[in-house]
Tab-separated table of C-alpha atoms in Angstrom:
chain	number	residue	atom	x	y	z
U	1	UNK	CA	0.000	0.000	0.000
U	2	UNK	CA	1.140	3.294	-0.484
U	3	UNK	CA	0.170	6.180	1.998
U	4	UNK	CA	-0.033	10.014	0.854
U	5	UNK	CA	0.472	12.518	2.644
U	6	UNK	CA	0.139	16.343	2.067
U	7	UNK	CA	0.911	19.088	4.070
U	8	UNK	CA	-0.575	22.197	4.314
U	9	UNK	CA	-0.408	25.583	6.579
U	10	UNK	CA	-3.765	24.227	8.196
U	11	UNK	CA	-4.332	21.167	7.334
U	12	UNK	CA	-2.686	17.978	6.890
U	13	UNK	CA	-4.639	15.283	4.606
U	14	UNK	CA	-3.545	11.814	4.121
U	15	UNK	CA	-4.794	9.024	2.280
U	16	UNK	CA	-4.053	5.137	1.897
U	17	UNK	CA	-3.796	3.726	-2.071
U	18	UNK	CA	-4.342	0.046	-2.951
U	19	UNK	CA	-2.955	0.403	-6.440
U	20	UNK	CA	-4.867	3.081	-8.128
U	21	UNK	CA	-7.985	3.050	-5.717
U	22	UNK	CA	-8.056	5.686	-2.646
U	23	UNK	CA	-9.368	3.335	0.191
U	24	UNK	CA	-9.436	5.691	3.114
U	25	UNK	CA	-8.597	9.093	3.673
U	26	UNK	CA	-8.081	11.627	6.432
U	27	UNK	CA	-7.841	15.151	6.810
U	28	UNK	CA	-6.335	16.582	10.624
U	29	UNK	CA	-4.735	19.945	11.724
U	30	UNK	CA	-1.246	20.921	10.709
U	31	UNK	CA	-0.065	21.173	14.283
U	32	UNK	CA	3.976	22.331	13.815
U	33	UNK	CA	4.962	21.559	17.254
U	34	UNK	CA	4.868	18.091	17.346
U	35	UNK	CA	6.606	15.282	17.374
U	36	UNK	CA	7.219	11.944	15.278
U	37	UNK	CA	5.895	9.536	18.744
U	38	UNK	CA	2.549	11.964	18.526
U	39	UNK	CA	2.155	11.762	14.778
U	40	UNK	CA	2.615	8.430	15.061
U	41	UNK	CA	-0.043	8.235	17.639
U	42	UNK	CA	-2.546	10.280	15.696
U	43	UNK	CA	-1.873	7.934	12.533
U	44	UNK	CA	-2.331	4.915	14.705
U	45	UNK	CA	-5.226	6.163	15.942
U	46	UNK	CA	-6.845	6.531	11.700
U	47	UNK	CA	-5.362	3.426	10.828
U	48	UNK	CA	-7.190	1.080	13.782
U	49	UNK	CA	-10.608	3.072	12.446
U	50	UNK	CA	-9.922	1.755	9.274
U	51	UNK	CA	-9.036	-0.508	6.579
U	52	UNK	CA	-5.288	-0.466	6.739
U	53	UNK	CA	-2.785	-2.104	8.632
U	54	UNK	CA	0.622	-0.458	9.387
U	55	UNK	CA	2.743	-3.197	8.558
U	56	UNK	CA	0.926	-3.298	4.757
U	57	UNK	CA	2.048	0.495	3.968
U	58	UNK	CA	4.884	-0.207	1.883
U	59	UNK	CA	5.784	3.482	0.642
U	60	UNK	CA	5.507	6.692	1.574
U	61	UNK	CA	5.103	10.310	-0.485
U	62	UNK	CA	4.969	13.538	0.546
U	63	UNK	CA	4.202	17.132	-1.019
U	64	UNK	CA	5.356	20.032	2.457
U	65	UNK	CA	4.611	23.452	2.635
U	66	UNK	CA	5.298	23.609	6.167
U	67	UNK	CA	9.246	23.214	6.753
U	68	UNK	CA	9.130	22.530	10.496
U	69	UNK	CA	6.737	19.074	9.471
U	70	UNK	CA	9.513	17.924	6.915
U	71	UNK	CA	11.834	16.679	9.767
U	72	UNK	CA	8.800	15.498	12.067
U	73	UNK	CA	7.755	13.251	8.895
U	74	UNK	CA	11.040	12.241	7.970
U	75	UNK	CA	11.304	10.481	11.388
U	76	UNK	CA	8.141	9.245	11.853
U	77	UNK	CA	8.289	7.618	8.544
U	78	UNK	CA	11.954	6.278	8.795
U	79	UNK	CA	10.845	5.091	12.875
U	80	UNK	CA	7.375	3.326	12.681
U	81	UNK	CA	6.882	2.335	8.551
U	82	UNK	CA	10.521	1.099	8.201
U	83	UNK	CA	11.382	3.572	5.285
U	84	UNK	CA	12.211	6.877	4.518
U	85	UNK	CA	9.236	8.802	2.641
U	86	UNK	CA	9.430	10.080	-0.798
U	87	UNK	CA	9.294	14.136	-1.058
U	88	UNK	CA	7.702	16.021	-3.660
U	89	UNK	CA	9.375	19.042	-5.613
U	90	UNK	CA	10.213	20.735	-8.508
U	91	UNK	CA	13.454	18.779	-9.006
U	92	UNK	CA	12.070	15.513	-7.916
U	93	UNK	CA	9.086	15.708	-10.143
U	94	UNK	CA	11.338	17.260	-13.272
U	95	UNK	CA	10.724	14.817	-15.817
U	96	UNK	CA	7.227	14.878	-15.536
U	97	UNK	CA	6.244	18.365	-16.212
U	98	UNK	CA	8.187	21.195	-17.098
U	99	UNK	CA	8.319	23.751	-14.704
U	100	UNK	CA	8.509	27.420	-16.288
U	101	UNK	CA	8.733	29.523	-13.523
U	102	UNK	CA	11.479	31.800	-13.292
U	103	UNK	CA	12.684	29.754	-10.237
U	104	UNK	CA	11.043	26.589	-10.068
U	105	UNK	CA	12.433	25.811	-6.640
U	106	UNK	CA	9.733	28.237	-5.592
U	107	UNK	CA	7.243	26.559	-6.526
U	108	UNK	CA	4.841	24.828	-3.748
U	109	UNK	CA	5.048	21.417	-3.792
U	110	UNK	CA	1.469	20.910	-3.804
U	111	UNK	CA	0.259	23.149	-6.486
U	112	UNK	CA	2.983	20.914	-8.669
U	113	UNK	CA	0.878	17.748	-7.439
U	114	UNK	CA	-1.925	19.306	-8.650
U	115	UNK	CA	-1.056	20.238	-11.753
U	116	UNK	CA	0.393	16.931	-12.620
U	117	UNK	CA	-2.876	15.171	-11.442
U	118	UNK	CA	-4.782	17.513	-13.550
U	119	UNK	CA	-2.867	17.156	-16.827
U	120	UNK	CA	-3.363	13.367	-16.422
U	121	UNK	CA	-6.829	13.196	-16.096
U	122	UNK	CA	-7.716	16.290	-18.560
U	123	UNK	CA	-4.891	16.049	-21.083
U	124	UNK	CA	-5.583	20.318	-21.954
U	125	UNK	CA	-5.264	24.012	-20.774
U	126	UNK	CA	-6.144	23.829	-17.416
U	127	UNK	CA	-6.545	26.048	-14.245
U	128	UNK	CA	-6.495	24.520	-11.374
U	129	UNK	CA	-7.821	26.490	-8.490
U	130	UNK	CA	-7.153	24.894	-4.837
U	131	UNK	CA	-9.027	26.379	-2.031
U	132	UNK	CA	-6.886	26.036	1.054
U	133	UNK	CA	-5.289	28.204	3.512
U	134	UNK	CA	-4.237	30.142	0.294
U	135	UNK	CA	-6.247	30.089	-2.413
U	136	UNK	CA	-3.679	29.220	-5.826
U	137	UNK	CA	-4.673	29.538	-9.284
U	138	UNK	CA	-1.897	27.475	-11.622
U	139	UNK	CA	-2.129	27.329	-15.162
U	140	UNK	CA	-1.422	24.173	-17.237
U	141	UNK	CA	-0.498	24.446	-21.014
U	142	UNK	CA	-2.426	22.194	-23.658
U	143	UNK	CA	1.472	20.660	-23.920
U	144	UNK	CA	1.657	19.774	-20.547
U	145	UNK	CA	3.577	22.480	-19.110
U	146	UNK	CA	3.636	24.635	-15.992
U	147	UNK	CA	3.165	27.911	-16.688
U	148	UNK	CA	2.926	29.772	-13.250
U	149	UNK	CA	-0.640	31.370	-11.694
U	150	UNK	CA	-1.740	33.794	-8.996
U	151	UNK	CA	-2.107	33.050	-5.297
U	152	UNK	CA	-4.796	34.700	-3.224
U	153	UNK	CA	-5.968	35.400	0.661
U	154	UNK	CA	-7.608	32.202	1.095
U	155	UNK	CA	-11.467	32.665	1.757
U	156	UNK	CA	-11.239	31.496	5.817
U	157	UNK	CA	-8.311	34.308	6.120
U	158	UNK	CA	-10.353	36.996	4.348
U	159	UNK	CA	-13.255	36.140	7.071
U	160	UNK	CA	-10.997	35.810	10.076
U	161	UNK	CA	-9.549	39.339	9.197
U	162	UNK	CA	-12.830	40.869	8.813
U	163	UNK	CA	-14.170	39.818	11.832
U	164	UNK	CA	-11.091	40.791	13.740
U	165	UNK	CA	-10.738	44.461	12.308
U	166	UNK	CA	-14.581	45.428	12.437
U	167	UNK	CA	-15.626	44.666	16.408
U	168	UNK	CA	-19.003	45.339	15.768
U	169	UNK	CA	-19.358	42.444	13.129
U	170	UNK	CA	-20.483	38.881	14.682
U	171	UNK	CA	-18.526	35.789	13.211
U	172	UNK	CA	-20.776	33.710	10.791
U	173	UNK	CA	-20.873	30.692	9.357
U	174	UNK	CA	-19.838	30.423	5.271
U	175	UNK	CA	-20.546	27.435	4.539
U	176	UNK	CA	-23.886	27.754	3.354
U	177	UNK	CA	-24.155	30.093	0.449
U	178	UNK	CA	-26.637	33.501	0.930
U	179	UNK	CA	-30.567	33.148	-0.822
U	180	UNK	CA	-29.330	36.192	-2.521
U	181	UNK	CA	-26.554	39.116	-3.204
U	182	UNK	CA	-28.995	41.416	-1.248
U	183	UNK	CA	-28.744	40.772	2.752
U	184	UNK	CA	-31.422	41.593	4.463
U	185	UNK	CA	-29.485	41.575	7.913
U	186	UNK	CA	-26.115	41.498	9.014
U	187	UNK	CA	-25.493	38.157	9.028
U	188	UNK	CA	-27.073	37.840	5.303
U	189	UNK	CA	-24.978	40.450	4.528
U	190	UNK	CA	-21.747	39.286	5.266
U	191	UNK	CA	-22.041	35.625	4.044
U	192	UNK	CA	-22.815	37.723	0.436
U	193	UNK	CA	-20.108	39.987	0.900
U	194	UNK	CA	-18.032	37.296	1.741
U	195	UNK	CA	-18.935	34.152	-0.290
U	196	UNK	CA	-20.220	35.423	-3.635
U	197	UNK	CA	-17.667	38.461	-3.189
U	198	UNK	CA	-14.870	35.444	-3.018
U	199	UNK	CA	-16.859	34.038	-6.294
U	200	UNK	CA	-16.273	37.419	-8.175
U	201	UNK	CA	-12.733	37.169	-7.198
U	202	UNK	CA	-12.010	33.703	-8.822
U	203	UNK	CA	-14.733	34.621	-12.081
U	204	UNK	CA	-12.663	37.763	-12.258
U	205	UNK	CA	-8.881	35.741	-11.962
U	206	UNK	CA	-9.506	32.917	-14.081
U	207	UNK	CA	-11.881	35.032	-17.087
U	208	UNK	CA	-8.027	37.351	-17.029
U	209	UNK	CA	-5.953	33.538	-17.171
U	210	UNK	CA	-8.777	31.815	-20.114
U	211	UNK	CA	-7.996	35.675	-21.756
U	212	UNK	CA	-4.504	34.602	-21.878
U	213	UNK	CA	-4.398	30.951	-22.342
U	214	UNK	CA	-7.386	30.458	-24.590
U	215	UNK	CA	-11.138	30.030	-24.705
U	216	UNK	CA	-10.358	26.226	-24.305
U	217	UNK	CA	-8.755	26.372	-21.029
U	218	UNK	CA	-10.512	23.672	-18.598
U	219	UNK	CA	-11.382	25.576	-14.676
U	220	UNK	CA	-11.207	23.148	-12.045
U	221	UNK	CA	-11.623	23.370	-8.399
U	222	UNK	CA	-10.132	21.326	-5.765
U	223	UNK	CA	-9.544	21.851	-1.738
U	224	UNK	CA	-12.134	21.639	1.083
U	225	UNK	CA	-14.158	24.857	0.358
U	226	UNK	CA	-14.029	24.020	-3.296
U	227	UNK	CA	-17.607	22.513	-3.564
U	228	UNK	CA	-19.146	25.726	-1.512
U	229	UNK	CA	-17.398	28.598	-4.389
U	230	UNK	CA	-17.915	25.929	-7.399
U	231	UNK	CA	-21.918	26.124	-6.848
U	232	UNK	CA	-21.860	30.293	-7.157
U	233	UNK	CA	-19.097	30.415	-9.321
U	234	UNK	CA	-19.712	31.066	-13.016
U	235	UNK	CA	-16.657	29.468	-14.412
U	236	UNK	CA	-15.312	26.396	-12.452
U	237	UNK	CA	-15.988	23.686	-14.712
U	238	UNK	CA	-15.293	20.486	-12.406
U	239	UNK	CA	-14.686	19.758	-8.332
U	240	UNK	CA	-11.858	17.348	-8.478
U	241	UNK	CA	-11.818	16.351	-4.351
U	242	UNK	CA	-8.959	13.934	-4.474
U	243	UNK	CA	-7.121	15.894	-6.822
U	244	UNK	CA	-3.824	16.345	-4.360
U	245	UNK	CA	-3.929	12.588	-3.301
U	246	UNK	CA	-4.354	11.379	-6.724
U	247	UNK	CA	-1.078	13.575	-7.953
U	248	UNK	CA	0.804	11.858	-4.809
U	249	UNK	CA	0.048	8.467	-6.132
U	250	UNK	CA	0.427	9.627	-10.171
U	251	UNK	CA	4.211	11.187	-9.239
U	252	UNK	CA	4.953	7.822	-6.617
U	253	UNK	CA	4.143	5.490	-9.813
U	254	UNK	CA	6.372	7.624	-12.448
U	255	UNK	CA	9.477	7.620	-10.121
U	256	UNK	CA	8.845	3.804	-8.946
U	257	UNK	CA	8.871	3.164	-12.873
U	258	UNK	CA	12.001	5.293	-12.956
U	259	UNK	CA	13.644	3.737	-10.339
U	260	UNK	CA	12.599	0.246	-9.619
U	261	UNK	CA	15.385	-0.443	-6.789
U	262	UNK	CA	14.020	2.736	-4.704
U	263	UNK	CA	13.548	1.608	-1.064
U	264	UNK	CA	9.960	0.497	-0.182
């Protein structure tokens, strides 16, 4: 079996592959502070609610935004699965997709994963918007190539800093989209502002990135707010929910190909 993990700035999902089918997944808090014995209990803890077995997890990949997690992973992977993990980035994954950035290196691993995952499935232009603590727009060329994107406050940010700079404002919930652009009380009001005003901002980014990639270009949404903006948004296409755990496995298949003595 091969277990994925991704790390982001708030949350860390993982998921467990039998060949090509996802048979449990798991999404927990990024917590920086902790250690490789507490991961390990955590990850204990998902596996005994579950399908998998420890011992079965043969190999290990990994796509970090978080630097403080990389050595934290690193052990626990090394200490309780008997093998160091695989880690995702631009140099790793360079004979897969070329990377045009001016510095590739800069690049976040996961927004590579993604891209990769969705030039397998879709095989065209393609933006790929992922709606996590940062919201990332990254455009794919028809020929398979990275061409860069636009990162934005994620949605959850934008609402924490409202409610924190206007004291008068109470905290909502935005999970639920408004009946209509026109709130008829506070509460109403803000979910608009903030929800269908978050729509506007993606409509307005990726009608600017189809203006210079093409009327073609494919708009897909992934991350865990994804399904929320996709039903008010007028151009995402396609929710792909996987989409991050599905480039994990993709890029853990292309490099086992590559290199069939690689540990695990």
């Amino acid at each position: 079996m091969l277990l994925v993990i991704d790390v982001g700035n708030t949350n860390i999902v993982l998921g467990v592959y039998r060949d090509e089918t996802l048979i449990e997944s798991w999404r927990i808090r990024t917590e920086r502070n902790t250690t490789e014995d507490e991961f390990y209990v955590i990850a204990s803890g998902l596996f005994a609610g579950s399908r998998v077995e420890r011992s079965q997890i043969g190999r290990t990949i990994i796509s970090c935004v978080v630097p403080p997690m990389v050595n934290i992973l690193d052990a626990f992977c090394r200490k309780y699965l008997n093998h160091a993990p695989v880690w995702v980035d631009a140099h790793s994954v360079s004979g897969m997709m070329p990377i045009l950035y001016t510095n590739p290196a800069e690049v976040g691993a996961d927004r590579i994963v993604n891209a990769i995952a969705a030039y397998t499935e879709y095989r065209s232009s393609l933006v790929v918007i992922d709606f996590g603590t940062a919201t990332t727009f990254d455009a794919i060329s028809k020929n398979g190539e990275y061409l860069g994107g636009a990162i934005s406050p994620g949605i959850m940010i934008s609402a924490e800093a409202l409610f924190q700079k206007a004291s008068k404002l109470p905290r909502v919930e935005i999970f639920q989209p408004p009946a209509s652009a026109i709130g008829k009380d506070t509460i109403s009001s803000i979910q608009s502002g903030i929800i269908l005003g978050y729509a506007g901002l993606v409509d307005g980014m990726t009608t600017r990135l189809k203006e210079e990639m093409g009327p073609d270009t494919h708009i897909i949404a992934t991350g865990g707010l994804a399904p929320l903006i996709a039903n008010v948004s007028k151009t995402i296409e396609s929710v792909e929910p996987d989409l991050t755990l599905k480039g994990l496995r993709i890029i853990s298949e292309r490099l086992l190909r590559s290199s069939p003595f690689q540990s695990g």
